[in-house]
């Protein structure tokens, strides 16, 4: 069994390896973002000055069908990267910055370990 580093090391030291559940959650988010269309969708939503974009505006940026865009949006919502809100006949999407911050924090922690041990 792998044990955490001993106490007395730097404050940014890893407290132990991630759990299987944490790894599965992180992998699901990265898997959702690994698709070029989904990554572009997240970028379109993130770049919108209003902070949200309706599905129709997103779909207009692609040469794929509406159902295909809906599928990609669903995967991004399931991974926690986007949130959505229905208003009348349209659905608006927002980037979940808290989720992206958590993903970045996980990568930063891994990078810190590599830099420390490297």
PDB file of C-alpha atoms in Angstrom:
ATOM      1  CA  UNK A   1       0.000   0.000   0.000  1.00  0.00           C
ATOM      2  CA  UNK A   2       1.217   3.494  -0.847  1.00  0.00           C
ATOM      3  CA  UNK A   3       1.384   5.825   2.127  1.00  0.00           C
ATOM      4  CA  UNK A   4       1.414   9.622   2.132  1.00  0.00           C
ATOM      5  CA  UNK A   5       4.704  11.452   2.480  1.00  0.00           C
ATOM      6  CA  UNK A   6       5.875  11.896   6.066  1.00  0.00           C
ATOM      7  CA  UNK A   7       4.897  15.022   7.956  1.00  0.00           C
ATOM      8  CA  UNK A   8       7.361  17.858   8.026  1.00  0.00           C
ATOM      9  CA  UNK A   9       7.536  18.166   4.254  1.00  0.00           C
ATOM     10  CA  UNK A  10       6.472  21.252   2.323  1.00  0.00           C
ATOM     11  CA  UNK A  11       2.876  22.491   2.591  1.00  0.00           C
ATOM     12  CA  UNK A  12       2.157  21.809  -1.062  1.00  0.00           C
ATOM     13  CA  UNK A  13       3.103  18.162  -0.680  1.00  0.00           C
ATOM     14  CA  UNK A  14       0.643  15.503  -1.652  1.00  0.00           C
ATOM     15  CA  UNK A  15      -1.389  14.112   1.231  1.00  0.00           C
ATOM     16  CA  UNK A  16      -1.667  10.788  -0.592  1.00  0.00           C
ATOM     17  CA  UNK A  17      -2.653   9.368  -3.935  1.00  0.00           C
ATOM     18  CA  UNK A  18      -6.133  10.096  -5.225  1.00  0.00           C
ATOM     19  CA  UNK A  19      -8.839   7.587  -4.526  1.00  0.00           C
ATOM     20  CA  UNK A  20     -10.368   5.394  -7.209  1.00  0.00           C
ATOM     21  CA  UNK A  21     -13.519   7.551  -7.119  1.00  0.00           C
ATOM     22  CA  UNK A  22     -11.497  10.758  -7.517  1.00  0.00           C
ATOM     23  CA  UNK A  23      -9.570   9.242 -10.423  1.00  0.00           C
ATOM     24  CA  UNK A  24     -12.793   8.086 -12.114  1.00  0.00           C
ATOM     25  CA  UNK A  25     -14.361  11.532 -11.712  1.00  0.00           C
ATOM     26  CA  UNK A  26     -11.271  13.285 -13.075  1.00  0.00           C
ATOM     27  CA  UNK A  27     -10.997  10.859 -15.992  1.00  0.00           C
ATOM     28  CA  UNK A  28     -14.670  11.383 -16.914  1.00  0.00           C
ATOM     29  CA  UNK A  29     -14.186  15.134 -17.095  1.00  0.00           C
ATOM     30  CA  UNK A  30     -11.024  14.839 -19.161  1.00  0.00           C
ATOM     31  CA  UNK A  31     -12.683  12.279 -21.427  1.00  0.00           C
ATOM     32  CA  UNK A  32     -15.528  14.714 -22.062  1.00  0.00           C
ATOM     33  CA  UNK A  33     -13.074  17.497 -22.861  1.00  0.00           C
ATOM     34  CA  UNK A  34     -10.824  15.259 -25.003  1.00  0.00           C
ATOM     35  CA  UNK A  35     -13.267  15.347 -27.918  1.00  0.00           C
ATOM     36  CA  UNK A  36     -12.449  18.252 -30.300  1.00  0.00           C
ATOM     37  CA  UNK A  37     -16.109  19.231 -30.768  1.00  0.00           C
ATOM     38  CA  UNK A  38     -16.735  19.247 -27.019  1.00  0.00           C
ATOM     39  CA  UNK A  39     -13.585  21.215 -26.342  1.00  0.00           C
ATOM     40  CA  UNK A  40     -14.679  23.759 -28.935  1.00  0.00           C
ATOM     41  CA  UNK A  41     -18.166  23.928 -27.409  1.00  0.00           C
ATOM     42  CA  UNK A  42     -16.668  24.618 -23.966  1.00  0.00           C
ATOM     43  CA  UNK A  43     -14.470  27.293 -25.515  1.00  0.00           C
ATOM     44  CA  UNK A  44     -17.427  28.958 -27.264  1.00  0.00           C
ATOM     45  CA  UNK A  45     -19.411  29.068 -24.022  1.00  0.00           C
ATOM     46  CA  UNK A  46     -16.432  30.285 -21.980  1.00  0.00           C
ATOM     47  CA  UNK A  47     -15.659  33.087 -24.450  1.00  0.00           C
ATOM     48  CA  UNK A  48     -19.188  34.472 -24.537  1.00  0.00           C
ATOM     49  CA  UNK A  49     -19.244  37.927 -22.905  1.00  0.00           C
ATOM     50  CA  UNK A  50     -22.718  37.246 -21.476  1.00  0.00           C
ATOM     51  CA  UNK A  51     -21.382  34.155 -19.686  1.00  0.00           C
ATOM     52  CA  UNK A  52     -23.937  31.915 -21.341  1.00  0.00           C
ATOM     53  CA  UNK A  53     -24.883  30.755 -24.822  1.00  0.00           C
ATOM     54  CA  UNK A  54     -28.074  29.180 -26.123  1.00  0.00           C
ATOM     55  CA  UNK A  55     -27.993  25.845 -27.884  1.00  0.00           C
ATOM     56  CA  UNK A  56     -28.976  27.410 -31.218  1.00  0.00           C
ATOM     57  CA  UNK A  57     -25.975  29.750 -31.171  1.00  0.00           C
ATOM     58  CA  UNK A  58     -23.651  26.858 -30.349  1.00  0.00           C
ATOM     59  CA  UNK A  59     -25.100  24.666 -33.105  1.00  0.00           C
ATOM     60  CA  UNK A  60     -24.652  27.480 -35.647  1.00  0.00           C
ATOM     61  CA  UNK A  61     -20.875  27.203 -35.178  1.00  0.00           C
ATOM     62  CA  UNK A  62     -20.753  23.580 -36.392  1.00  0.00           C
ATOM     63  CA  UNK A  63     -21.545  21.658 -39.544  1.00  0.00           C
ATOM     64  CA  UNK A  64     -23.006  18.721 -37.629  1.00  0.00           C
ATOM     65  CA  UNK A  65     -26.661  18.058 -36.825  1.00  0.00           C
ATOM     66  CA  UNK A  66     -28.526  19.522 -33.862  1.00  0.00           C
ATOM     67  CA  UNK A  67     -28.909  16.107 -32.225  1.00  0.00           C
ATOM     68  CA  UNK A  68     -25.135  15.625 -32.427  1.00  0.00           C
ATOM     69  CA  UNK A  69     -24.560  18.965 -30.684  1.00  0.00           C
ATOM     70  CA  UNK A  70     -27.168  17.997 -28.071  1.00  0.00           C
ATOM     71  CA  UNK A  71     -25.283  14.762 -27.448  1.00  0.00           C
ATOM     72  CA  UNK A  72     -22.002  16.633 -26.921  1.00  0.00           C
ATOM     73  CA  UNK A  73     -23.688  19.160 -24.626  1.00  0.00           C
ATOM     74  CA  UNK A  74     -25.169  16.310 -22.590  1.00  0.00           C
ATOM     75  CA  UNK A  75     -21.718  14.730 -22.146  1.00  0.00           C
ATOM     76  CA  UNK A  76     -20.265  18.070 -20.993  1.00  0.00           C
ATOM     77  CA  UNK A  77     -23.143  18.511 -18.517  1.00  0.00           C
ATOM     78  CA  UNK A  78     -22.721  14.959 -17.195  1.00  0.00           C
ATOM     79  CA  UNK A  79     -19.013  15.627 -16.657  1.00  0.00           C
ATOM     80  CA  UNK A  80     -19.886  18.802 -14.738  1.00  0.00           C
ATOM     81  CA  UNK A  81     -18.091  21.080 -17.201  1.00  0.00           C
ATOM     82  CA  UNK A  82     -21.275  22.894 -18.260  1.00  0.00           C
ATOM     83  CA  UNK A  83     -24.522  23.706 -16.538  1.00  0.00           C
ATOM     84  CA  UNK A  84     -27.760  24.527 -18.309  1.00  0.00           C
ATOM     85  CA  UNK A  85     -30.976  26.409 -17.758  1.00  0.00           C
ATOM     86  CA  UNK A  86     -34.153  26.149 -19.813  1.00  0.00           C
ATOM     87  CA  UNK A  87     -35.915  29.426 -20.596  1.00  0.00           C
ATOM     88  CA  UNK A  88     -39.069  29.206 -22.685  1.00  0.00           C
ATOM     89  CA  UNK A  89     -38.102  27.244 -25.809  1.00  0.00           C
ATOM     90  CA  UNK A  90     -34.343  27.591 -25.484  1.00  0.00           C
ATOM     91  CA  UNK A  91     -31.641  26.065 -23.281  1.00  0.00           C
ATOM     92  CA  UNK A  92     -28.741  28.257 -22.162  1.00  0.00           C
ATOM     93  CA  UNK A  93     -25.358  26.830 -21.211  1.00  0.00           C
ATOM     94  CA  UNK A  94     -22.764  28.171 -18.789  1.00  0.00           C
ATOM     95  CA  UNK A  95     -19.256  26.954 -17.988  1.00  0.00           C
ATOM     96  CA  UNK A  96     -18.910  25.659 -14.429  1.00  0.00           C
ATOM     97  CA  UNK A  97     -15.760  27.502 -13.431  1.00  0.00           C
ATOM     98  CA  UNK A  98     -15.720  25.707 -10.068  1.00  0.00           C
ATOM     99  CA  UNK A  99     -15.421  22.381 -11.900  1.00  0.00           C
ATOM    100  CA  UNK A 100     -12.681  23.651 -14.210  1.00  0.00           C
ATOM    101  CA  UNK A 101     -10.827  25.066 -11.201  1.00  0.00           C
ATOM    102  CA  UNK A 102     -10.990  21.645  -9.518  1.00  0.00           C
ATOM    103  CA  UNK A 103      -9.595  19.954 -12.646  1.00  0.00           C
ATOM    104  CA  UNK A 104      -6.787  22.499 -12.832  1.00  0.00           C
ATOM    105  CA  UNK A 105      -6.039  22.020  -9.123  1.00  0.00           C
ATOM    106  CA  UNK A 106      -5.703  18.255  -9.633  1.00  0.00           C
ATOM    107  CA  UNK A 107      -3.277  18.734 -12.524  1.00  0.00           C
ATOM    108  CA  UNK A 108      -1.317  21.341 -10.568  1.00  0.00           C
ATOM    109  CA  UNK A 109      -0.969  18.933  -7.643  1.00  0.00           C
ATOM    110  CA  UNK A 110       0.347  16.218  -9.963  1.00  0.00           C
ATOM    111  CA  UNK A 111       2.764  18.665 -11.596  1.00  0.00           C
ATOM    112  CA  UNK A 112       4.020  19.767  -8.175  1.00  0.00           C
ATOM    113  CA  UNK A 113       4.769  16.172  -7.254  1.00  0.00           C
ATOM    114  CA  UNK A 114       6.669  15.600 -10.478  1.00  0.00           C
ATOM    115  CA  UNK A 115       8.668  18.807 -10.038  1.00  0.00           C
ATOM    116  CA  UNK A 116       9.461  17.945  -6.417  1.00  0.00           C
ATOM    117  CA  UNK A 117      10.503  14.379  -7.157  1.00  0.00           C
ATOM    118  CA  UNK A 118      12.063  15.082 -10.554  1.00  0.00           C
TER     119      UNK A 118
END
